[in-house]
XYZ file of C-alpha atoms in Angstrom:
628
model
C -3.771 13.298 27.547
C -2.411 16.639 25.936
C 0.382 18.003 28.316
C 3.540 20.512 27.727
C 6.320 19.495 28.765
C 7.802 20.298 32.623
C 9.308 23.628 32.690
C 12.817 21.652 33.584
C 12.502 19.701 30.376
C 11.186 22.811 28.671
C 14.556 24.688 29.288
C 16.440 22.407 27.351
C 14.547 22.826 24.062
C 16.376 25.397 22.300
C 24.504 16.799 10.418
C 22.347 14.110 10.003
C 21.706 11.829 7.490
C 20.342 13.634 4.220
C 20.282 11.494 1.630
C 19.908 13.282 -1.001
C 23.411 15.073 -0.007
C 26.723 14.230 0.460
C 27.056 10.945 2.555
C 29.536 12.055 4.914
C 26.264 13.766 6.446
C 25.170 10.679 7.664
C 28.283 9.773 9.417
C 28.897 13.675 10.373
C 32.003 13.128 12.384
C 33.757 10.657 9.991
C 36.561 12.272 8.542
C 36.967 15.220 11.289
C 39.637 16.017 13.058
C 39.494 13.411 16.087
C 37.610 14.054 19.528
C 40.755 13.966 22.271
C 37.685 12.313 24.312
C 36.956 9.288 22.062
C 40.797 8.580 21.546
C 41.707 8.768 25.220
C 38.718 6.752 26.165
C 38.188 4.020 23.264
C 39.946 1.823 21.163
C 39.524 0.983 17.395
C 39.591 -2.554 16.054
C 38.362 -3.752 12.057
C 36.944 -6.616 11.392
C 35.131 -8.693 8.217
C 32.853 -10.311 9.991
C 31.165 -13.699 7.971
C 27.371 -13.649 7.018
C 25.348 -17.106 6.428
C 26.124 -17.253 2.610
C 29.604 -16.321 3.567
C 30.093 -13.019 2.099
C 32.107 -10.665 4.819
C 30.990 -7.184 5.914
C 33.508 -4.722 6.844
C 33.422 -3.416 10.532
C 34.766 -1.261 12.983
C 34.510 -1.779 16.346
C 35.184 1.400 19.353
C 34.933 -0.287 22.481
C 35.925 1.457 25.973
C 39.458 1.222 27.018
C 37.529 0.510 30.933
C 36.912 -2.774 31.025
C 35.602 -2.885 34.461
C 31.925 -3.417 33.281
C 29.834 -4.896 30.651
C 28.554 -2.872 28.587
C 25.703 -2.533 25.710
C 26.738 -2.424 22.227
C 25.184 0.262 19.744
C 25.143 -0.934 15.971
C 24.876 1.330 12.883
C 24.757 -0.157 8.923
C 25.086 2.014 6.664
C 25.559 1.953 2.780
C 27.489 5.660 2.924
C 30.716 4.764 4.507
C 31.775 4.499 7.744
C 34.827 7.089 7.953
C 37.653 7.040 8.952
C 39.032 3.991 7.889
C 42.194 3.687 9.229
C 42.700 2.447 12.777
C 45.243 5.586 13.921
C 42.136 8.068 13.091
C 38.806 8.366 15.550
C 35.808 9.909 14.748
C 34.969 12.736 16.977
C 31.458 11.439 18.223
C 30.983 7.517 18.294
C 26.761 7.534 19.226
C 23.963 9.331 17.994
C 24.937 12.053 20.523
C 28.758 13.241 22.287
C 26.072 11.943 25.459
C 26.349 8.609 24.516
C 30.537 8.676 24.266
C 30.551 9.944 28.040
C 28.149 7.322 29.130
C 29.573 4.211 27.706
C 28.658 2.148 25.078
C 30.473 -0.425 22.742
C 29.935 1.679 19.093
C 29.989 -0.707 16.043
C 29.789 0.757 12.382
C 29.104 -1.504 9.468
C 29.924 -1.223 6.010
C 26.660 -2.643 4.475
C 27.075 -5.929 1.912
C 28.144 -4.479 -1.368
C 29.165 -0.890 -0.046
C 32.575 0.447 0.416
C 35.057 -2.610 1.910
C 32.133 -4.847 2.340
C 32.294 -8.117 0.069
C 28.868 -8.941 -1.864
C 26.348 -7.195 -4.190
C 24.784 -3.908 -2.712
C 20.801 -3.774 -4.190
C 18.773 -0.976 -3.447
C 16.036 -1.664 -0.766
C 17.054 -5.212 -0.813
C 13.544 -6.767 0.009
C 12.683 -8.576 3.076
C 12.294 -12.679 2.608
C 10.138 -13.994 5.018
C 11.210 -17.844 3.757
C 14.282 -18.331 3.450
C 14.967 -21.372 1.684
C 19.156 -21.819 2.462
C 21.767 -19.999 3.753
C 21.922 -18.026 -0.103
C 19.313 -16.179 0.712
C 20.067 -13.222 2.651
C 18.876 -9.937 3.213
C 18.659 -6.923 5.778
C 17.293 -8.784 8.468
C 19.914 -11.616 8.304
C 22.685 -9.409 7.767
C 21.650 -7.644 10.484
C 21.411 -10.707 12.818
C 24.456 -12.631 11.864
C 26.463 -9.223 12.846
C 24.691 -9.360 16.291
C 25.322 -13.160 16.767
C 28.883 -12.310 15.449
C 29.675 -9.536 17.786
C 27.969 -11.219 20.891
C 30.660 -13.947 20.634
C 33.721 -11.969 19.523
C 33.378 -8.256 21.475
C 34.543 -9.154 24.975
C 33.086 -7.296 27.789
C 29.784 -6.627 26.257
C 26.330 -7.715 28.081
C 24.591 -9.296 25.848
C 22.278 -6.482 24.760
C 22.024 -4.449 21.407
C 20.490 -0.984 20.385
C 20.717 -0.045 16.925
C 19.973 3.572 15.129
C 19.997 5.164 11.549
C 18.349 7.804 9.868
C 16.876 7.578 6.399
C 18.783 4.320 4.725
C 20.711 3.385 7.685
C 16.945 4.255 9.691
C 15.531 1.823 7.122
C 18.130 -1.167 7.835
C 17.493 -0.071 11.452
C 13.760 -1.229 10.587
C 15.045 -4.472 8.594
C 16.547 -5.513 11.635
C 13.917 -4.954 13.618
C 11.864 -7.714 11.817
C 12.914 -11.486 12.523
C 15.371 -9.734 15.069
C 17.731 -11.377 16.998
C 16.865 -11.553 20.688
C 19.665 -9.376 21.792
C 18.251 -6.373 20.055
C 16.419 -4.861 22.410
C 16.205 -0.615 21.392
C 15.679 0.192 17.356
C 15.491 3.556 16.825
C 15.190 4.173 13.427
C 14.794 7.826 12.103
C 13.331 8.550 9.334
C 13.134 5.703 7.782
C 11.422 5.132 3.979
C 8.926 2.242 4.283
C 7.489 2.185 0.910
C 9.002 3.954 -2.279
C 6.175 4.279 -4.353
C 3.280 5.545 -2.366
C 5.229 7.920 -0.240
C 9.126 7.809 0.146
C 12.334 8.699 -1.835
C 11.458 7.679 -4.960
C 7.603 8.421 -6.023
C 4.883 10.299 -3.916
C 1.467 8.777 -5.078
C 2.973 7.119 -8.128
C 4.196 10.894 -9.473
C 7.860 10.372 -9.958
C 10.672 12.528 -7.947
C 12.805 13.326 -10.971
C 15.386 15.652 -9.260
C 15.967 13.696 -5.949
C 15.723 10.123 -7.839
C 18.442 11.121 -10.597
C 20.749 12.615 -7.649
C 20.463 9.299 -5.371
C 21.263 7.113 -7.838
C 23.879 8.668 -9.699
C 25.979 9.034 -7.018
C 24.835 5.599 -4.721
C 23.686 3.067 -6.964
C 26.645 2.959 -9.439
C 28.040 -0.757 -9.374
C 31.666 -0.781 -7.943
C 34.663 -2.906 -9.502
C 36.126 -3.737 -6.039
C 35.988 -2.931 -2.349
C 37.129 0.542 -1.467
C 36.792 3.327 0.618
C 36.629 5.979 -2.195
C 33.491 7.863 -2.217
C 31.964 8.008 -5.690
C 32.191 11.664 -7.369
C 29.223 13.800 -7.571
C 27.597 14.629 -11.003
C 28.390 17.940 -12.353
C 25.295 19.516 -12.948
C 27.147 21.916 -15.210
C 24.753 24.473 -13.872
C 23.358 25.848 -10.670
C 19.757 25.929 -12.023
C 17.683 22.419 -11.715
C 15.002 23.869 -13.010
C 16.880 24.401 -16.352
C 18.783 20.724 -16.173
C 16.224 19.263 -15.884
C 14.084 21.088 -18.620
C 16.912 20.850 -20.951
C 16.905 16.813 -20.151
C 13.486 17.069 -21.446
C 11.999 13.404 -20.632
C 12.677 11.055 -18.019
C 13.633 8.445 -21.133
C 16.409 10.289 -22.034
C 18.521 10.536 -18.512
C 20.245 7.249 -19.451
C 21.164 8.163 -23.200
C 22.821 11.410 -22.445
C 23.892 10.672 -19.110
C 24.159 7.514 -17.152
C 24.816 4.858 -20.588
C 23.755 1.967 -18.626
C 26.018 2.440 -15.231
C 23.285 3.454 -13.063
C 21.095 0.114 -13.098
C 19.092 0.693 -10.674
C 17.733 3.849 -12.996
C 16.769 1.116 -15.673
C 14.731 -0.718 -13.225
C 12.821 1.702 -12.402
C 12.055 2.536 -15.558
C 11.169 -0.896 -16.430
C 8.240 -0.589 -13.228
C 6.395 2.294 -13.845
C 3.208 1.217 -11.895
C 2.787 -0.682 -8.421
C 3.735 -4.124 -9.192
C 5.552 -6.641 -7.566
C 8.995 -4.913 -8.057
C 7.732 -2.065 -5.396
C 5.333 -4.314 -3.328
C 8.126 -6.495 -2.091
C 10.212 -3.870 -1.197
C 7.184 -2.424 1.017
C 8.515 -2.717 4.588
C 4.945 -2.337 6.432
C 3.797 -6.049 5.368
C 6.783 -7.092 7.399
C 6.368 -5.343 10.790
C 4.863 -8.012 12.839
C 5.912 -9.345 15.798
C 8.750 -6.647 16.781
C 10.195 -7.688 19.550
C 12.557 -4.008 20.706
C 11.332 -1.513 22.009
C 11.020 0.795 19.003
C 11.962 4.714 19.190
C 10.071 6.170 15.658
C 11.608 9.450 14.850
C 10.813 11.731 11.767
C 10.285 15.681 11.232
C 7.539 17.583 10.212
C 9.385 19.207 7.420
C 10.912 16.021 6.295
C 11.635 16.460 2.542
C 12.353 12.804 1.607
C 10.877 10.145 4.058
C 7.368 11.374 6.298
C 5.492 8.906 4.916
C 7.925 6.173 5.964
C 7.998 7.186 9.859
C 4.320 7.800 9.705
C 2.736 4.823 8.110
C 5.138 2.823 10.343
C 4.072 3.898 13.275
C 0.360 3.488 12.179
C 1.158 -0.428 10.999
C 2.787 -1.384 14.419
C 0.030 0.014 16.467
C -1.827 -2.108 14.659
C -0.211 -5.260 13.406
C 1.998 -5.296 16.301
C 0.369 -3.794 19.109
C 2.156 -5.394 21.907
C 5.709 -3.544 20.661
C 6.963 -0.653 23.156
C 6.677 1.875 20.465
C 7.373 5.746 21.068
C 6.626 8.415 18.124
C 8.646 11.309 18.161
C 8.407 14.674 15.597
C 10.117 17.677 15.725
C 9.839 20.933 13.704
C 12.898 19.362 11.521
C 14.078 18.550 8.195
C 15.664 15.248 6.798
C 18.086 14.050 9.881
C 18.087 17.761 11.236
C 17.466 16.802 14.425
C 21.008 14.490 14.594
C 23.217 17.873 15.037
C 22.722 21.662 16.073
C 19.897 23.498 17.837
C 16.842 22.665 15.677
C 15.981 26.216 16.749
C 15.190 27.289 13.077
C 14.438 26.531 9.457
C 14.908 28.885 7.018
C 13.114 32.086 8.370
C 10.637 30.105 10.353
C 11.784 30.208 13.888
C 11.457 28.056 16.806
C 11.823 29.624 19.632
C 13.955 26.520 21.383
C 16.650 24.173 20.720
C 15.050 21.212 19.985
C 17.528 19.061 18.257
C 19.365 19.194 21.971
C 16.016 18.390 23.830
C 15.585 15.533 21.631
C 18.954 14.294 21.763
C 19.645 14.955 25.804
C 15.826 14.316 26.666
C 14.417 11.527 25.130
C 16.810 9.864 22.369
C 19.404 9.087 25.727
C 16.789 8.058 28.387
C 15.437 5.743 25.638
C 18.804 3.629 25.123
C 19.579 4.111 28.455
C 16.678 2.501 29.716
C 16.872 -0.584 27.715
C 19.738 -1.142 27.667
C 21.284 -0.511 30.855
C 18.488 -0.739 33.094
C 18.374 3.111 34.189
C 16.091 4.397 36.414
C 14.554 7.225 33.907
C 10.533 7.797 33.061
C 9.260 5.672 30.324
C 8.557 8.035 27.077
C 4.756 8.643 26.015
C 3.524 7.255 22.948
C 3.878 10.651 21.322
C 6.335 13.365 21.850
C 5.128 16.195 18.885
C 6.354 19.636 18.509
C 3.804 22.125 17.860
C 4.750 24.459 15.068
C 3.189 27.902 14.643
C 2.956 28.003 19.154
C 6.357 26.661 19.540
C 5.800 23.989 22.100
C 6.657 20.546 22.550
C 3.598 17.937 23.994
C 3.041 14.705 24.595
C 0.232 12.683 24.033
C -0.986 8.988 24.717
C -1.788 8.251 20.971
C -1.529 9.972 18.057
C -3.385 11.913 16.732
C -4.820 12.697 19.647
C -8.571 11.243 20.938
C -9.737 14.881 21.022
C -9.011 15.897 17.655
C -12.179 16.958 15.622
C -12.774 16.227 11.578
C -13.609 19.553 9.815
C -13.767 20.372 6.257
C -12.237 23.767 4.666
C -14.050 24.230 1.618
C -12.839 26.319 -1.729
C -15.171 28.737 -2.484
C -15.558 31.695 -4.683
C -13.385 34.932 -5.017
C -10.064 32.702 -3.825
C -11.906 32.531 -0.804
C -11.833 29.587 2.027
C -14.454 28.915 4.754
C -15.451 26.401 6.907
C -19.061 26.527 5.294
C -19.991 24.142 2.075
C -19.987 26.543 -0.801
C -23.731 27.254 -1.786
C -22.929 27.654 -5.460
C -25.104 25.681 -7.548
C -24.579 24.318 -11.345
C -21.138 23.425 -12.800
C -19.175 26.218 -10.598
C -14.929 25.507 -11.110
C -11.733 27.572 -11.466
C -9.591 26.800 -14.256
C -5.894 27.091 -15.150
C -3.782 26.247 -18.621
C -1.051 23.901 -16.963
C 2.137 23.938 -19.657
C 4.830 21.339 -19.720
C 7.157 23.752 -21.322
C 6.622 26.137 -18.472
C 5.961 23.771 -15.318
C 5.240 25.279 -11.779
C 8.646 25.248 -9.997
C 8.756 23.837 -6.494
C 11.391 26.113 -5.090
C 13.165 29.602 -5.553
C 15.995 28.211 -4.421
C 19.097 28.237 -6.751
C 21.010 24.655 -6.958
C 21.120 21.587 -8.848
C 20.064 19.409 -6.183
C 17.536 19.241 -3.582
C 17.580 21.064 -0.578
C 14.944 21.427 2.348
C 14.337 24.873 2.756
C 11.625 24.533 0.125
C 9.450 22.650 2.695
C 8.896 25.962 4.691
C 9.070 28.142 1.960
C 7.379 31.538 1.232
C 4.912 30.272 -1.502
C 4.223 34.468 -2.610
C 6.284 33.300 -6.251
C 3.905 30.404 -6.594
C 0.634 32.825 -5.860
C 1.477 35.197 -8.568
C 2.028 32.263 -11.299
C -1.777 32.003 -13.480
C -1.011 28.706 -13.475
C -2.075 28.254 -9.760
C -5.085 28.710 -7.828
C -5.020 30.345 -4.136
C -7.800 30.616 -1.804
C -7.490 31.690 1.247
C -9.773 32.266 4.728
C -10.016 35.612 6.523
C -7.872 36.612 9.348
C -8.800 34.174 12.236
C -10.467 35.381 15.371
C -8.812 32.605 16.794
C -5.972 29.929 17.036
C -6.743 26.917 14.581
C -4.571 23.957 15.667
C -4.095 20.860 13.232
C -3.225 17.628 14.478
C -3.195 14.550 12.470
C -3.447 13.795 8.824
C -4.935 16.161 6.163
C -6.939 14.729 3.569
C -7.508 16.995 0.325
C -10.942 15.931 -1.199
C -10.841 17.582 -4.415
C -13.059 17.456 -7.697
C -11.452 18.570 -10.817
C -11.309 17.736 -14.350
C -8.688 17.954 -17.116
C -9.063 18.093 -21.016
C -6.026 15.476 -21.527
C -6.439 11.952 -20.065
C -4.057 12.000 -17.124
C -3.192 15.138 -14.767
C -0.851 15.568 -11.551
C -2.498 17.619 -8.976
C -0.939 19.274 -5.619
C -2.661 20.735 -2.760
C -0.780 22.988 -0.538
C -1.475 23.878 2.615
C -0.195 27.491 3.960
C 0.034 29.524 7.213
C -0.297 33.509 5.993
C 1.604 35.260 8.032
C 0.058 39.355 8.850
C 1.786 42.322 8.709
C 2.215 43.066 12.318
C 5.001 40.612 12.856
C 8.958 40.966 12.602
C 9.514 42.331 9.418
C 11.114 39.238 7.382
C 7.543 37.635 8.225
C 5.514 40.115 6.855
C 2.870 38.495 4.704
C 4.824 35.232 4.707
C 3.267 32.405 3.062
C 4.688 29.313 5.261
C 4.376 26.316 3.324
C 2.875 24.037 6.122
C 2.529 20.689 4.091
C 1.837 19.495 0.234
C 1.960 16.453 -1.696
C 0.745 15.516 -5.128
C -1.541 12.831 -6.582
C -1.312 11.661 -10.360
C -5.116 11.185 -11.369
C -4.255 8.004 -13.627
C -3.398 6.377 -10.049
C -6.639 7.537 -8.475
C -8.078 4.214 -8.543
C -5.499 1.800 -8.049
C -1.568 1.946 -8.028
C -1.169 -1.547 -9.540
C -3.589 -0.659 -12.181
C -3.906 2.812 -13.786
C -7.165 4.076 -15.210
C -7.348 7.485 -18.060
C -8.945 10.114 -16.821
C -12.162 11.134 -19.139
C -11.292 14.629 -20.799
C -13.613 17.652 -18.878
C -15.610 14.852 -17.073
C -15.812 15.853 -12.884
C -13.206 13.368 -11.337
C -12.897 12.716 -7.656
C -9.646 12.727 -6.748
C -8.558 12.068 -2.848
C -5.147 12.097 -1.216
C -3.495 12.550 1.984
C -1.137 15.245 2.561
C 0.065 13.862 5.472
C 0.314 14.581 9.549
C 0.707 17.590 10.321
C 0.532 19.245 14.034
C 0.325 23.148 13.340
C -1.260 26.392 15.347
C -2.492 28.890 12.599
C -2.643 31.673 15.224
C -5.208 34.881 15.382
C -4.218 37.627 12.787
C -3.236 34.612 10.675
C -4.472 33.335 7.252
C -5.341 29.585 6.139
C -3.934 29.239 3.052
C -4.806 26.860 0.250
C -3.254 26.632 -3.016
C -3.811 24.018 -6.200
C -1.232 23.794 -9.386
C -0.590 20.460 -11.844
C 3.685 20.751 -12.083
C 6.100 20.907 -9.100
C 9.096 21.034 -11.268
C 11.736 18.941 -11.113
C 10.426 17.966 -7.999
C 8.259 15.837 -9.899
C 8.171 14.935 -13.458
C 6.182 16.490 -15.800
C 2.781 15.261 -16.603
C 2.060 14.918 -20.700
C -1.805 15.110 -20.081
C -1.917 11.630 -21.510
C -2.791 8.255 -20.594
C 0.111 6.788 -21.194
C 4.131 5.322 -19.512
C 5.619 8.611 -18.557
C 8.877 7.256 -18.692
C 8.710 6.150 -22.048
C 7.195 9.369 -23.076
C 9.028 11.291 -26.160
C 8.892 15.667 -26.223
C 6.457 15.354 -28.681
C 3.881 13.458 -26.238
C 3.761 16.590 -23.868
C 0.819 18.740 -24.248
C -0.878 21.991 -22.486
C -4.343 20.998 -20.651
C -7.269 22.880 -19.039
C -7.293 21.601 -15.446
C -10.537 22.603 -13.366
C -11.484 22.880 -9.886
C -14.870 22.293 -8.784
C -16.525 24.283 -5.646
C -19.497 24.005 -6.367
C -22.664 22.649 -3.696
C -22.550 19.288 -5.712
C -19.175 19.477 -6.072
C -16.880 20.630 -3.190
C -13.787 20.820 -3.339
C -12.335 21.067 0.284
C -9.663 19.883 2.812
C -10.380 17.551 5.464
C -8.459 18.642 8.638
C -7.957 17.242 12.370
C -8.867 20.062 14.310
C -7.830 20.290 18.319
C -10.570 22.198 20.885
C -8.951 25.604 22.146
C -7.630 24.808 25.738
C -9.866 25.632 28.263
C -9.737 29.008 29.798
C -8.212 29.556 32.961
């Protein structure tokens, strides 16, 4: 049932883990100066604490200095480091929150197998093994239980029950321990967590490959180590503040390890060696797994995530169904990567948000949640949703998501750059066209730096309007709010004169002029995401696209839960390069990432919107609230 939230809870609303930055994010306190609070009130202890194959993860242990009651223990794994390391410093905040310090809680931080002063071999998105055949074979999940089993026996005064949190890797171990979890975890909260890496996470979006992120990631996590340590690895020197030109200069994905990483980034070479869905990427697919999860399960994710939506999203979608019995709560906030772990949450960029919802989150629902489960609390159960509203500001709740009420409606393309909820009446072979060049690729940002940031995800999308190289349609001003709510589904037909072709749909609130002034005639990026048309078919098994033949292509752009509001525009725009976002395309049927300079070529992309062929936007439309 769509509710706002009480007025009480509404006057609360007002650095997490990015991975794609600098590690200490994750842990944001590690490494401060320490919290008088946390070193008056807790005391630090290390440990290397034996898994089944007998391999021994590094650990630190903050457990309350009052010892007149048993309490819970809180577990976070981490490949980033778990700083400080010495047992005279104290990180300033032990939990997810400075709440959880003051209510007491036995904090436990775990170098993961292979990371930092952890024994063992760290693999990325070590797989899940559902048999397990002796005690050599290990993973997430039985890492994750032998530290539980460990701790239950050795940490005195706790009782008996464990929650465990993360966001984006650490979320993702969160997850792994979630499945085949030991029957003292009782909370999992994992936040924004990745749950498959080529349909939708870090790594690819739709089998298009994140070039910029991906080269970042594993330069500076997946380098093998000679020893334990607790020396973070450098970061690369870009040599330039300008991705856009790195990465042009680099020229091919083919060439990153020649000039740059000469066989120490392995990882890189695996990936290189998978370019299509095969079993490499299906085992590492978490949603196959969740079955049977026995927590109660806390889902949290932001609707400007830049790296991991799809993860949160597709795992809440597989529990309701493959695990329906699972207390599961999805929360999403008007937040980047993690932005919701520190700060207000009041902003993003020059979108506001009228509250401060990284402190309702934290104070309102992330608290009650643990508390609950693992102390037995008195405090409301949470909804099945808890969703910000973007463009109205407001936070609801709802007892499924989307919610029952939302409607199907299709924005169609149609002629003069114009959108309308009508199918276009055109008749005949009716398109737009566009010359999309690999020398010149569409960039996805404005933004000046080597790596990537987030403020791209709310961008004003005016330098991508003005490029010929992209098509924008847009509605009229509305007479009325439009409010989205659930997934959008672009449902585009289009053609290309090479044999393969990346497309991206964007989806943009226009802002009008009568609005604060940095505002004016803002194009708010509201949600994107590309397909690559040789993946159209099948992931496992890639198909050429016929040159100027009409070619369905379909792809979700994922949840969104958005108000366009009266004065406002709808906003759609289409483009084939989102550079170095995404690699470039060479227009032919081919392995991108053994593609030489030579192999890239210009192509004539169309876009149909025509009666026969209509190219439109599926969107989950919400009734307007009755009137009072």
């Amino acid at each position: 049932m769509r509710s706002t939230l009480s007025a009480c809870a509404a006057a609360h609303l007002a650095a997490a883990l990015l991975v794609v930055a600098s590690p200490a994010l994750a842990q944001r306190d590690g490494g401060q100066p320490d919290s008088l609070y946390t070193r008056q009130h807790y005391d630090k202890a290390e440990y290397m604490v034996p898994m089944r194959d007998g391999v021994k993860l590094y650990t630190i242990v903050y457990t309350p200095k009052d010892t007149s009651q048993a309490l819970p223990i809180m577990l976070l794994r981490t490949p980033y480091g778990i700083p400080p390391y010495a047992l005279t410093d104290y990180r300033r905040v032990l939990g997810p929150s400075p709440e959880f310090d003051r209510d007491g809680y036995i904090f436990v931080y775990q170098d993961a197998r292979g990371k930092f002063r952890s024994e063992g071999t760290f693999r990325v998105m070590n797989p899940y093994k559902p048999q397990k055949r002796g005690p050599k074979d290990v993973d997430e999940s039985s890492d994750n239980y032998d530290t539980i089993e460990w701790l239950l026996k050795n940490v005195p005064h706790n009782n008996g029950r464990v929650g465990q949190w993360g966001i984006s890797y650490p979320g993702w171990q969160t997850v792994m321990g979630m499945i085949a979890a030991h029957p003292a975890l009782k909370a999992s909260s994992p936040q924004s967590s990745p749950s498959d890496m080529f349909i939708g996470d870090d790594f690819h979006h739709n089998g298009a490959f994140r070039f910029q992120y991906t080269y970042n990631w594993l330069s500076g996590n997946a380098r093998p180590r000679g020893a334990p340590t607790t020396d973070r690895p450098r970061p690369f020197d870009y040599g330039t503040n300008s991705a856009y030109d790195f990465f042009l200069n680099v020229g091919t994905v083919a060439r990153v390890n020649e000039l740059y990483f000469h066989d120490q980034v392995p990882t890189w070479n695996d990936f290189l060696q998978h370019p299509d869905y095969d079993a490499y990427w299906q085992d590492q697919n978490v949603l196959k797994d969740l079955k049977g999860i026995t927590p109660a399960v806390l889902n949290v994710t932001g609707w400007f995530d830049q790296e991991d939506f799809y993860g949160p999203m597709s795992i809440y979608y597989t529990m309701e169904k493959a695990s329906p019995q699972t207390k599961s709560t999805l929360v999403v906030g008007p937040w980047n990567h993690g932005g919701w772990g520190a700060g207000g949450g009041d902003s993003l960029g020059a979108v506001k948000f009228g509250s401060s919802t990284g402190e309702y989150f934290r104070e309102e629902v992330q608290l009650p949640f643990f508390e609950r489960y693992l102390k037995d609390k008195p405090v409301k159960p949470l909804p099945e949703a808890v969703v910000f509203e973007t463009g109205t500001n407001v936070w609801k709740t709802y007892d499924r998501w989307p919610p029952k009420n939302a409607v199907a409606r299709s924005l169609y393309l149609q002629a003069d750059g114009k959108l309308a909820w009508t199918p276009p009446r055109d008749t005949g072979a009716v398109f737009d066209s566009y010359v999309d060049d690999p020398a010149h690729p569409v960039p996805y940002t404005t933004e000046k730096r080597p790596t990537q940031g987030f403020l791209w995800m709310v961008e004003d999308q005016w330098f991508a309007s003005t490029r010929p190289d992209v098509l924008t349609y847009q509605t009229e001003p509305l007479t009325e709010n439009v409010t989205i709510a659930g997934p959008i589904l672009a449902k585009m037909r289009v053609a290309t004169s090479g044999t393969d072709a990346d497309f991206i749909v964007k989806l943009i609130d226009v802002f009008p002029d009568n609005v604060d002034q940095r505002m004016r005639n803002y194009q708010m990026l509201v949600g994107a995401e590309v397909i690559r048309g040789k993946y159209r078919n099948s992931y496992t098994k890639p198909q050429p696209m016929v040159p100027n033949q009409v070619t369905p292509l379909e792809w979700d752009l994922r949840d969104k839960y958005h108000t366009f509001q009266k004065g406002h525009r709808i906003m759609v725009q289409v483009q084939s390069s989102w550079f170095p976002l995404i690699d470039r395309n060479p227009h032919q049927f081919m392995d991108i990432y053994k593609a030489k300079p030579s192999d890239f070529r210009k192509a004539t992309q169309r876009v149909y919107r025509s009666a026969a062929q209509a190219s439109h936007l599926e969107l989950q439309i919400l009734p307007p609230p009755p009137v009072p």
